[in-house]
Coordinates of C-alpha atoms and ligand atoms in Angstrom, one line a residue:
X980 CA 0.0 0.0 0.0
X981 CA 1.3 3.5 -0.9
X982 CA 1.5 5.6 2.3
X983 CA 0.4 8.9 0.7
X984 CA -3.3 9.8 0.8
X985 CA -5.4 12.9 0.2
X986 CA -7.5 12.1 3.2
X987 CA -6.9 9.8 6.2
X988 CA -9.9 9.2 8.4
X989 CA -9.0 7.8 11.8
X990 CA -12.0 5.9 13.4
X991 CA -14.5 3.7 11.7
X992 CA -17.6 4.6 13.8
X993 CA -20.8 6.2 12.4
X994 CA -19.1 9.5 12.0
X995 CA -15.9 8.0 10.5
X996 CA -17.2 5.5 7.9
X997 CA -19.7 8.1 6.6
X998 CA -16.9 10.6 6.4
X999 CA -14.7 8.1 4.5
X1000 CA -17.5 7.3 2.0
X1001 CA -18.1 11.1 1.4
X1002 CA -14.4 11.7 0.8
X1003 CA -13.9 8.7 -1.4
X1004 CA -17.0 9.5 -3.6
X1005 CA -15.5 13.0 -4.3
X1006 CA -12.4 11.4 -5.7
X1007 CA -10.1 11.8 -2.8
X1008 CA -7.6 9.0 -2.2
X1009 CA -8.8 8.0 1.2
X1010 CA -7.5 5.7 4.0
X1011 CA -9.8 4.6 6.8
X1012 CA -8.0 3.5 10.0
X1013 CA -9.8 1.5 12.6
X1014 CA -8.6 -0.3 15.7
X1015 CA -11.1 -3.2 15.5
X1016 CA -11.6 -5.6 12.6
X1017 CA -15.0 -4.1 11.6
X1018 CA -16.8 -0.8 11.2
X1019 CA -19.5 0.8 13.2
X1020 CA -17.8 2.0 16.4
X1021 CA -20.1 2.1 19.4
X1022 CA -23.2 0.9 17.5
X1023 CA -21.6 -2.4 16.6
X1024 CA -18.6 -2.7 19.0
X1025 CA -20.5 -1.7 22.2
X1026 CA -23.6 -3.7 21.1
X1027 CA -26.0 -0.8 20.9
X1028 CA -29.8 -0.9 20.3
X1029 CA -31.6 1.1 17.6
X1030 CA -30.4 4.2 15.8
X1031 CA -32.2 7.2 17.4
X1032 CA -34.2 9.4 15.1
X1033 CA -32.9 11.2 12.0
X1034 CA -35.9 13.5 12.8
X1035 CA -37.2 16.5 14.6
X1036 CA -40.8 15.6 15.2
X1037 CA -41.8 14.0 11.9
X1038 CA -39.4 16.1 9.8
X1039 CA -36.4 14.1 8.7
X1040 CA -33.4 16.4 9.1
X1041 CA -30.6 13.8 8.5
X1042 CA -30.6 12.6 4.9
X1043 CA -27.8 12.2 2.3
X1044 CA -25.2 9.4 2.9
X1045 CA -26.5 8.5 6.3
X1046 CA -29.9 7.8 4.8
X1047 CA -28.3 5.9 2.0
X1048 CA -26.7 3.7 4.6
X1049 CA -30.0 3.0 6.3
X1050 CA -31.5 2.2 2.9
X1051 CA -28.7 -0.3 2.3
X1052 CA -29.3 -2.0 5.6
X1053 CA -33.0 -2.4 4.8
X1054 CA -32.2 -3.7 1.3
X1055 CA -29.8 -6.3 2.9
X1056 CA -32.7 -7.4 5.1
X1057 CA -31.2 -6.2 8.3
X1058 CA -33.2 -3.1 9.4
X1059 CA -36.7 -1.8 9.8
X1060 CA -35.7 1.7 8.6
X1061 CA -37.1 4.6 10.6
X1062 CA -40.1 3.7 12.8
X1063 CA -42.2 6.2 14.6
X1064 CA -42.5 6.2 18.4
X1065 CA -46.0 6.9 19.7
X1066 CA -44.6 8.2 23.0
X1067 CA -41.4 10.0 22.0
X1068 CA -40.2 10.9 25.5
X1069 CA -37.1 8.9 26.2
X1070 CA -36.4 7.7 22.7
X1071 CA -36.9 10.7 20.6
X1072 CA -39.4 10.7 17.8
X1073 CA -38.3 7.6 15.8
X1074 CA -36.1 4.5 16.2
X1075 CA -34.4 2.5 13.5
X1076 CA -33.8 -1.1 14.5
X1077 CA -30.8 -2.9 12.9
X1078 CA -29.0 -6.2 12.9
X1079 CA -25.4 -5.4 14.1
X1080 CA -23.9 -7.9 11.6
X1081 CA -25.7 -6.3 8.7
X1082 CA -24.7 -2.8 10.0
X1083 CA -21.0 -3.9 9.8
X1084 CA -21.4 -5.4 6.3
X1085 CA -23.4 -2.5 4.9
X1086 CA -20.9 0.0 6.1
X1087 CA -18.0 -2.0 4.7
X1088 CA -19.7 -2.5 1.3
X1089 CA -20.3 1.3 1.0
X1090 CA -16.8 2.2 2.1
X1091 CA -15.3 -0.2 -0.5
X1092 CA -17.7 0.9 -3.3
X1093 CA -16.5 4.5 -2.6
X1094 CA -12.9 3.4 -3.4
X1095 CA -11.7 3.9 0.2
X1096 CA -8.8 1.8 1.5
X1097 CA -9.6 0.3 5.0
X1098 CA -6.9 -0.5 7.5
X1099 CA -8.1 -2.6 10.4
X1100 CA -6.5 -3.7 13.6
X1101 CA -4.4 -0.5 13.7
X1102 CA -4.3 1.9 16.7
X1103 CA -3.3 5.5 16.3
X1104 CA -0.1 6.0 18.1
X1105 CA 1.2 9.3 16.9
X1106 CA 0.6 12.3 14.7
X1107 CA 3.0 14.0 12.3
X1108 CA 3.1 17.8 12.2
X1109 CA 5.2 20.3 10.2
X1110 CA 7.0 23.3 11.6
X1111 CA 3.8 25.3 11.7
X1112 CA 1.9 22.7 13.7
X1113 CA -0.1 21.5 10.7
X1114 CA -1.0 17.8 10.8
X1115 CA 0.7 16.0 7.9
X1116 CA 0.1 12.4 8.8
X1117 CA -0.5 9.8 11.4
X1118 CA 1.3 6.8 12.8
X1119 CA -0.4 3.5 13.7
X1120 CA 0.8 0.5 15.7
X1121 CA -0.4 -2.9 14.7
X1122 CA 0.7 -6.5 14.1
X1123 CA 3.1 -5.4 11.4
X1124 CA 4.8 -3.0 13.8
X1125 CA 4.5 0.7 13.1
X1126 CA 3.6 2.6 10.0
X1127 CA 3.1 6.2 9.1
X1128 CA 0.6 7.5 6.5
X1129 CA 0.8 11.0 5.1
X1130 CA -2.3 13.0 4.4
X1131 CA -3.2 16.4 3.0
X1132 CA -6.1 16.4 5.5
X1133 CA -6.8 14.1 8.5
X1134 CA -10.3 13.5 9.8
X1135 CA -10.4 12.7 13.5
X1136 CA -13.3 10.4 14.0
X1137 CA -12.0 8.5 17.0
X1138 CA -14.8 9.9 19.2
X1139 CA -12.2 10.8 21.8
X1140 CA -10.3 13.3 19.6
X1141 CA -7.2 11.2 19.8
X1142 CA -5.6 12.7 16.7
X1143 CA -6.4 16.3 17.8
X1144 CA -5.1 15.7 21.3
X1145 CA -1.9 14.1 20.0
X1146 CA -1.4 17.1 17.6
X1147 CA -1.7 19.5 20.6
X1148 CA -5.1 20.9 19.7
X1149 CA -6.9 22.6 22.6
X1150 CA -9.7 20.6 24.2
X1151 CA -11.6 20.1 27.4
X1152 CA -12.5 16.8 29.0
X1153 CA -16.2 16.4 29.9
X1154 CA -18.2 19.2 31.6
X1155 CA -16.5 22.6 31.5
X1156 CA -17.1 23.3 35.2
X1157 CA -15.8 20.1 36.8
X1158 CA -14.8 17.6 34.1
X1159 CA -17.7 15.3 34.8
X1160 CA -18.5 13.0 32.0
X1161 CA -21.7 11.0 31.1
X1162 CA -21.5 7.5 32.6
X1163 CA -20.5 4.5 30.6
X1164 CA -22.9 1.5 29.9
X1165 CA -22.2 -2.1 29.0
X1166 CA -25.1 -3.0 26.7
X1167 CA -26.4 -6.6 26.6
X1168 CA -29.0 -8.8 24.9
X1169 CA -31.2 -11.5 26.4
X1170 CA -32.5 -14.3 24.1
X1171 CA -35.4 -16.8 24.4
X1172 CA -37.8 -14.1 25.6
X1173 CA -41.5 -14.4 24.6
X1174 CA -41.6 -10.8 23.4
X1175 CA -45.3 -10.9 22.6
X1176 CA -46.1 -12.1 26.1
X1177 CA -43.8 -9.4 27.4
X1178 CA -45.7 -6.7 25.4
X1179 CA -49.0 -8.2 26.7
X1180 CA -47.7 -7.9 30.2
X1181 CA -46.8 -4.2 29.6
X1182 CA -50.3 -3.6 28.1
X1183 CA -51.8 -4.9 31.3
X1184 CA -49.4 -3.2 33.8
X1185 CA -48.8 0.3 32.5
X1186 CA -48.4 1.5 36.1
X1187 CA -45.1 -0.5 36.5
X1188 CA -43.5 1.6 33.7
X1189 CA -42.5 5.2 34.0
X1190 CA -42.1 5.4 30.3
X1191 CA -42.8 3.1 27.3
X1192 CA -43.6 3.4 23.7
X1193 CA -45.2 1.5 20.9
X1194 CA -43.5 1.8 17.5
X1195 CA -44.9 2.1 14.0
X1196 CA -42.6 1.2 11.1
X1197 CA -42.8 3.6 8.2
X1198 CA -41.8 1.3 5.3
X1199 CA -41.8 -2.4 4.4
X1200 CA -38.9 -4.5 5.6
X1201 CA -37.7 -8.1 5.6
X1202 CA -40.3 -10.6 6.8
X1203 CA -37.4 -12.5 8.5
X1204 CA -37.2 -9.7 11.1
X1205 CA -39.3 -9.2 14.2
X1206 CA -42.5 -7.5 13.3
X1207 CA -43.6 -5.9 16.6
X1208 CA -41.4 -3.3 18.2
X1209 CA -41.7 -1.5 21.6
X1210 CA -39.6 -0.1 24.4
X1211 CA -40.2 -0.1 28.2
X1212 CA -38.6 1.4 31.2
X1213 CA -39.7 0.7 34.7
X1214 CA -39.7 -1.7 37.7
X1215 CA -38.2 1.1 39.9
X1216 CA -39.5 -0.2 43.2
X1217 CA -38.4 -3.7 42.5
X1218 CA -35.0 -2.7 41.3
X1219 CA -34.4 -0.1 44.1
X1220 CA -35.4 -2.7 46.8
X1221 CA -33.0 -5.3 45.3
X1222 CA -30.1 -2.8 45.2
X1223 CA -30.7 -1.8 48.8
X1224 CA -30.9 -5.4 50.0
X1225 CA -27.7 -6.2 48.2
X1226 CA -29.3 -8.8 45.8
X1227 CA -28.7 -6.7 42.7
X1228 CA -25.5 -5.0 41.8
X1229 CA -26.5 -2.1 39.6
X1230 CA -25.8 1.7 39.5
X1231 CA -29.2 2.6 38.1
X1232 CA -32.6 2.3 39.6
X1233 CA -34.7 1.3 36.6
X1234 CA -34.5 -1.2 33.7
X1235 CA -34.7 0.0 30.1
X1236 CA -35.3 -2.6 27.5
X1237 CA -36.0 -2.6 23.8
X1238 CA -37.0 -5.1 21.2
X1239 CA -34.5 -6.0 18.5
X1240 CA -34.7 -7.2 14.9
X1241 CA -34.5 -10.8 16.2
X1242 CA -37.7 -12.4 17.5
X1243 CA -37.2 -13.3 21.2
X1244 CA -34.1 -11.1 21.7
X1245 CA -34.5 -8.2 24.0
X1246 CA -31.8 -5.5 24.4
X1247 CA -30.9 -3.8 27.6
X1248 CA -29.5 -0.3 28.1
X1249 CA -29.5 -0.6 31.9
X1250 CA -26.0 -0.7 33.5
X1251 CA -24.1 2.4 34.6
X1252 CA -20.5 3.1 35.6
X1253 CA -19.7 6.6 36.8
X1254 CA -16.4 8.6 36.7
X1255 CA -14.9 6.8 33.7
X1256 CA -12.4 8.7 31.7
X1257 CA -12.6 6.9 28.4
X1258 CA -9.2 8.3 27.4
X1259 CA -7.5 6.4 30.3
X1260 CA -6.7 2.7 30.0
X1261 CA -6.7 2.3 33.8
X1262 CA -10.2 3.9 34.0
X1263 CA -11.5 1.8 31.1
X1264 CA -10.2 -1.4 32.8
X1265 CA -11.9 -0.6 36.0
X1266 CA -15.1 0.2 34.1
X1267 CA -15.1 -3.1 32.1
X1268 CA -14.8 -5.0 35.4
X1269 CA -17.5 -3.0 37.1
X1270 CA -19.9 -3.1 34.1
X1271 CA -19.5 -6.9 33.5
X1272 CA -20.3 -7.5 37.1
X1273 CA -23.5 -5.4 36.7
X1274 CA -24.5 -7.4 33.5
X1275 CA -24.1 -10.7 35.3
X1276 CA -26.0 -9.5 38.3
X1277 CA -28.8 -7.9 36.3
X1278 CA -29.3 -10.8 33.9
X1279 CA -29.7 -13.2 36.9
X1280 CA -32.2 -10.8 38.5
X1281 CA -34.2 -10.5 35.3
X1282 CA -34.6 -14.3 35.1
X1283 CA -35.7 -14.5 38.7
X1284 CA -37.9 -11.4 39.1
X1285 CA -39.0 -9.8 35.8
X1286 CA -42.1 -11.3 34.2
X1287 CA -41.5 -13.2 30.9
X1288 CA -37.8 -13.6 31.4
X1289 CA -37.9 -16.9 33.3
X1290 CA -36.4 -18.9 30.4
X1291 CA -34.2 -16.1 28.9
X1292 CA -30.4 -16.3 28.7
X1293 CA -27.6 -13.7 28.3
X1294 CA -26.9 -13.8 24.6
X1295 CA -24.5 -10.9 23.9
X1296 CA -22.6 -8.1 25.5
X1297 CA -20.6 -5.2 23.9
X1298 CA -16.9 -6.1 23.2
X1299 CA -16.3 -3.0 25.2
X1300 CA -18.2 -0.7 27.6
X1301 CA -20.1 2.0 25.8
X1302 CA -18.4 5.4 26.3
X1303 CA -20.7 8.4 25.8
X1304 CA -18.4 11.4 26.4
X1305 CA -14.7 12.3 26.6
X1306 CA -12.9 15.2 24.9
X1307 CA -14.5 18.2 23.3
X1308 CA -12.2 20.1 20.9
X1309 CA -12.0 23.8 21.1
X1310 CA -12.8 25.0 17.6
X1311 CA -13.4 28.2 15.8
X1312 CA -16.9 28.2 17.4
X1313 CA -18.1 26.3 20.5
X1314 CA -21.7 25.1 20.2
X1315 CA -23.6 26.1 23.3
X1316 CA -26.5 24.5 25.1
X1317 CA -28.6 27.6 24.4
X1318 CA -27.9 27.3 20.6
X1319 CA -29.3 23.8 20.8
X1320 CA -32.3 24.5 23.0
X1321 CA -33.4 27.6 21.0
X1322 CA -32.9 26.0 17.6
X1323 CA -30.3 28.5 16.5
X1324 CA -29.4 28.8 12.8
X1325 CA -26.0 29.7 11.4
X1326 CA -24.8 30.9 8.0
X1327 CA -22.1 28.2 7.9
X1328 CA -24.5 25.3 8.7
X1329 CA -23.2 21.9 7.5
X1330 CA -25.7 19.6 9.3
X1331 CA -28.7 19.9 11.6
X1332 CA -29.2 18.8 15.1
X1333 CA -32.6 17.7 16.4
X1334 CA -32.4 15.3 19.3
X1335 CA -33.4 16.4 22.8
X1336 CA -30.5 17.0 25.2
X1337 CA -30.0 13.6 26.8
X1338 CA -27.4 13.6 29.7
X1339 CA -27.4 10.6 31.9
X1340 CA -27.0 11.1 35.6
X1341 CA -23.3 11.8 36.1
X1342 CA -23.3 10.9 39.8
X1343 CA -26.3 8.8 41.0
X1344 CA -28.6 6.0 40.2
X1345 CA -31.8 8.1 39.6
X1346 CA -33.2 8.9 36.2
X1347 CA -34.8 12.1 34.9
X1348 CA -38.1 11.4 36.7
X1349 CA -36.3 11.6 40.1
X1350 CA -34.1 14.6 39.2
X1351 CA -31.0 12.8 37.8
X1352 CA -29.6 13.7 34.5
X1353 CA -31.1 16.0 31.9
X1354 CA -33.7 15.3 29.2
X1355 CA -34.6 18.6 27.5
X1356 CA -36.8 18.9 24.5
X1357 CA -35.7 21.5 21.9
X1358 CA -37.8 24.4 20.5
X1359 CA -36.6 23.6 17.0
X1360 CA -33.9 21.8 15.0
X1361 CA -30.6 23.8 15.1
X1362 CA -27.7 24.2 12.8
X1363 CA -24.2 22.8 13.4
X1364 CA -21.7 25.4 12.1
X1365 CA -18.7 24.3 10.0
X1366 CA -16.5 26.2 12.5
X1367 CA -17.2 23.5 15.1
X1368 CA -15.4 21.0 13.0
X1369 CA -12.2 23.1 12.6
X1370 CA -9.8 23.2 15.6
X1371 CA -8.9 26.7 16.8
X1372 CA -5.2 26.3 16.2
X1373 CA -4.2 23.1 14.4
X1374 CA -4.3 23.0 10.5
X1375 CA -4.6 19.9 8.3
X1376 CA -7.3 18.5 10.5
X1377 CA -11.1 18.2 10.5
X1378 CA -13.0 16.9 13.6
X1379 CA -15.9 14.6 13.2
X1380 CA -18.5 12.9 15.5
X1381 CA -19.1 13.4 19.1
X1382 CA -15.9 15.3 19.9
X1383 CA -16.5 18.4 17.7
X1384 CA -16.3 21.8 19.4
X1385 CA -19.3 22.0 21.7
X1386 CA -20.2 22.1 25.4
X1387 CA -21.1 19.1 27.5
X1388 CA -24.7 20.2 27.3
X1389 CA -24.8 20.8 23.5
X1390 CA -23.1 17.4 22.9
X1391 CA -25.9 15.8 24.9
X1392 CA -28.1 16.5 21.9
X1393 CA -26.1 15.7 18.7
X1394 CA -24.2 12.7 20.1
X1395 CA -26.8 10.1 18.9
X1396 CA -26.1 8.3 15.6
X1397 CA -28.0 10.5 13.2
X1398 CA -26.3 13.6 14.6
X1399 CA -22.8 12.2 14.3
X1400 CA -23.5 10.7 10.8
X1401 CA -24.7 14.1 9.6
X1402 CA -21.5 15.6 11.0
X1403 CA -19.4 12.8 9.4
X1404 CA -20.9 13.5 6.0
X1405 CA -19.8 17.1 6.3
X1406 CA -16.4 16.3 7.8
X1407 CA -15.5 13.9 5.0
X1408 CA -16.8 16.2 2.3
X1409 CA -14.8 19.2 3.8
X1410 CA -11.6 17.2 4.0
X1411 CA -11.8 16.0 0.4
X1412 CA -12.7 19.4 -1.0
X1413 CA -9.8 21.0 1.0
X1414 CA -7.3 18.3 0.1
X1415 CA -8.2 18.3 -3.6
X1416 CA -8.1 22.1 -3.9
X1417 CA -5.0 22.5 -1.8
X1418 CA -6.5 24.8 0.9
X1419 CA -6.6 24.4 4.6
X1420 CA -9.9 23.2 6.1
X1421 CA -10.3 26.6 7.9
X1422 CA -10.0 28.5 4.6
X1423 CA -12.5 26.3 2.7
X1424 CA -15.3 28.2 1.0
X1425 CA -18.4 27.1 3.0
X1426 CA -20.9 27.7 0.2
X1427 CA -18.9 25.2 -1.9
X1428 CA -19.1 22.7 1.0
X1429 CA -22.8 23.3 1.4
X1430 CA -23.4 22.8 -2.3
X1431 CA -21.5 19.5 -2.3
X1432 CA -23.5 18.3 0.7
X1433 CA -26.8 19.1 -0.9
X1434 CA -25.7 17.5 -4.1
X1435 CA -25.4 14.2 -2.1
X1436 CA -28.9 14.7 -0.7
X1437 CA -28.0 16.2 2.7
X1438 CA -30.7 18.4 4.3
X1439 CA -29.0 21.4 5.8
X1440 CA -32.0 23.7 5.5
X1441 CA -35.7 23.1 6.2
X1442 CA -38.0 22.5 3.2
X1443 CA -41.4 23.4 4.7
X1444 CA -43.3 21.5 1.9
X1445 CA -41.3 18.3 2.4
X1446 CA -41.6 18.6 6.2
X1447 CA -45.4 18.9 5.9
X1448 CA -45.6 15.8 3.7
X1449 CA -43.4 13.9 6.2
X1450 CA -45.8 14.8 9.0
X1451 CA -48.9 13.8 7.1
X1452 CA -47.3 10.5 6.1
X1453 CA -46.4 9.8 9.7
X1454 CA -50.0 10.6 10.9
X1455 CA -51.4 8.3 8.3
X1456 CA -49.1 5.4 9.3
X1457 CA -50.1 5.7 13.0
X1458 CA -53.8 5.8 12.1
X1459 CA -53.4 2.8 9.8
X1460 CA -51.5 0.8 12.6
X1461 CA -54.4 1.7 15.0
X1462 CA -57.0 0.6 12.5
X1463 CA -55.3 -2.7 11.9
X1464 CA -54.8 -3.3 15.6
X1465 CA -51.0 -3.4 15.3
X1466 CA -50.7 -0.9 18.2
X1467 CA -53.0 -0.3 21.2
X1468 CA -52.6 3.5 21.2
X1469 CA -52.4 3.6 25.0
X1470 CA -48.7 4.3 25.1
X1471 CA -48.9 8.0 24.9
X1472 CA -47.3 10.5 27.3
X1473 CA -50.6 11.2 29.1
X1474 CA -51.1 7.6 29.8
X1475 CA -47.7 7.4 31.4
X1476 CA -48.5 10.2 33.8
X1477 CA -46.7 12.7 31.6
X1478 CA -43.4 11.2 32.6
X1479 CA -40.2 12.0 30.8
X1480 CA -38.0 9.2 31.7
X1481 CA -35.1 7.3 30.3
X1482 CA -32.0 7.7 28.3
X1483 CA -30.4 5.9 25.4
Ligands
FAD577 C1 -23.9 3.2 25.9 C2 -24.3 4.0 24.7 C3 -25.6 4.0 24.3 C4 -26.0 4.8 23.2 N1 -27.3 4.7 22.7 C5 -27.6 5.2 21.6 C6 -28.9 5.0 21.0 O1 -29.7 4.3 21.5 N2 -29.1 5.6 19.8 C7 -28.2 6.3 19.1 O2 -28.5 6.8 18.0 N3 -27.1 6.6 19.7 C8 -26.7 6.1 20.9 N4 -25.5 6.3 21.4 C9 -24.6 7.4 20.8 C10 -23.8 7.0 19.7 O3 -23.6 5.6 19.5 C11 -22.4 7.6 19.8 O4 -22.4 8.9 20.2 C12 -21.7 7.5 18.4 O5 -21.4 6.1 18.2 C13 -20.5 8.3 18.3 O6 -19.9 8.2 17.0 P1 -18.5 8.5 16.7 O7 -18.2 8.1 15.3 O8 -18.2 9.9 17.1 O9 -17.6 7.7 17.7 P2 -17.5 6.1 18.0 O10 -18.8 5.4 17.7 O11 -17.0 6.0 19.4 O12 -16.5 5.5 16.9 C14 -15.1 5.8 17.1 C15 -14.4 4.8 16.3 O13 -13.0 5.0 16.3 C16 -12.2 3.9 16.7 N5 -11.1 4.4 17.4 C17 -11.1 5.1 18.6 N6 -9.9 5.5 18.9 C18 -9.0 4.9 18.0 C19 -7.6 5.0 17.9 N7 -6.8 5.6 18.8 N8 -7.1 4.3 16.8 C20 -7.8 3.7 15.9 N9 -9.2 3.6 16.0 C21 -9.8 4.3 17.0 C22 -13.2 3.1 17.5 O14 -12.8 1.7 17.5 C23 -14.5 3.4 16.8 O15 -14.7 2.5 15.8 C24 -25.1 5.6 22.5 C25 -23.8 5.6 23.0 C26 -23.4 4.8 24.0 C27 -22.0 4.9 24.5

């Protein structure tokens, strides 16, 4: 392999593989470096549940390459596509269920089709800079030893801003005031659950759930997949009592479970480990030990105490604990919580944000209902300015994904998959345009970048007519699901006591 590239993307998570596809399609010679042997980052490696919405209300704000990726998963028979939640609190407006193996394969197919060169099993171990501090390449350590790859522009999609930190870019770790970071979670799946019986139990015992939703798919999908989807969070009294008595080892006082694409397999987003610095190997080691202990304890508790789990077994865990937050780069603009909440628009918009601010309790076991963490609905979708992707001081570098320049609070909104994929589309496009035209990312003409994004189908501005059509289509789909008896219609916010509960 030649070691000279136009664009090197480090990190093959949702923001990285989308960035690599965008760069490759524009004709940039692109290398994608990933420490694992597959793509997907947290969604596949940490065994996540569904993709959170690409939508604000019923308006789809993430389109372009991220939507093409969802379409590919549906075509491959491994996803439901976007499905509407009848009670959006806690999940956001839509969820897109996917098979993790198909996710990995669809991402890899699209990366290869874009002419991108993948390099797996390779860990970033250094960054090259020239005399002016411009990044000129990266070094990786792998089975072959060490290798250096030169790039006109590097995209840092490690989630942790490893490239930027190694190049000396300014950053903060976690919350500005005290460095607190969102807790980590080891995700897991239980198989051999009678999910229809579980849903029937929920229908009859709504009072045991502080939040739950029925889900209405918006398009046809493979008949081999589960056909009924729902989410529930509850059992607070049971869980709290078991924690207090010492029977259950868990740092969270409710259980959040979601259906999956596989009949009889239920996914759990229910463990919690506090004070984990995901950029410290020692912290990560402590967190893996703690989280695995919680998984073993909770899966045993589920079998013993939670209705319809008597015959279930622990089928899968993440290959690593899920890390929600680490470094935030200081860029040419720092996206603020107010920008997000008020739906602020910017001239240099390159993607849109839409998800409620979702910050898990950084200290205790309580959820939003009991005053822990933050779930804040937004007034409108907001713009993500290109300046947030450009580090304040370092050249030759574009930041992608959850570590772009933003506060702890603002990141609590755009961190879900649709948000980081939209950013990834822009990051890869910007890197390719800068590399191919020989300008630094900070000097790139933003209107050229916006035009290139729109040419690939990205939605960086609202089209009121399309938004109205999307709303009407969603209402018709819910009405049809009710008519056909596919949903009960009782899982609405009012029926749940107006509760805003969980976190994903
Ligand atoms: C527990 C948990 C639950 C979540 N639940 C949901 C949910 O329900 N819905 C939703 O939409 N979103 C959810 N999210 C959010 C979403 O998954 C993440 O914010 C998103 O994956 C971030 O994407 P990213 O590309 O920025 O980083 P990541 O997904 O972290 O990807 C980074 C990639 O870079 C690689 N990498 C990192 N460092 C190096 C290095 N030094 N060298 C080489 N490779 C490296 C990693 O292996 C990984 O592939 C959840 C996140 C977590 C942690």
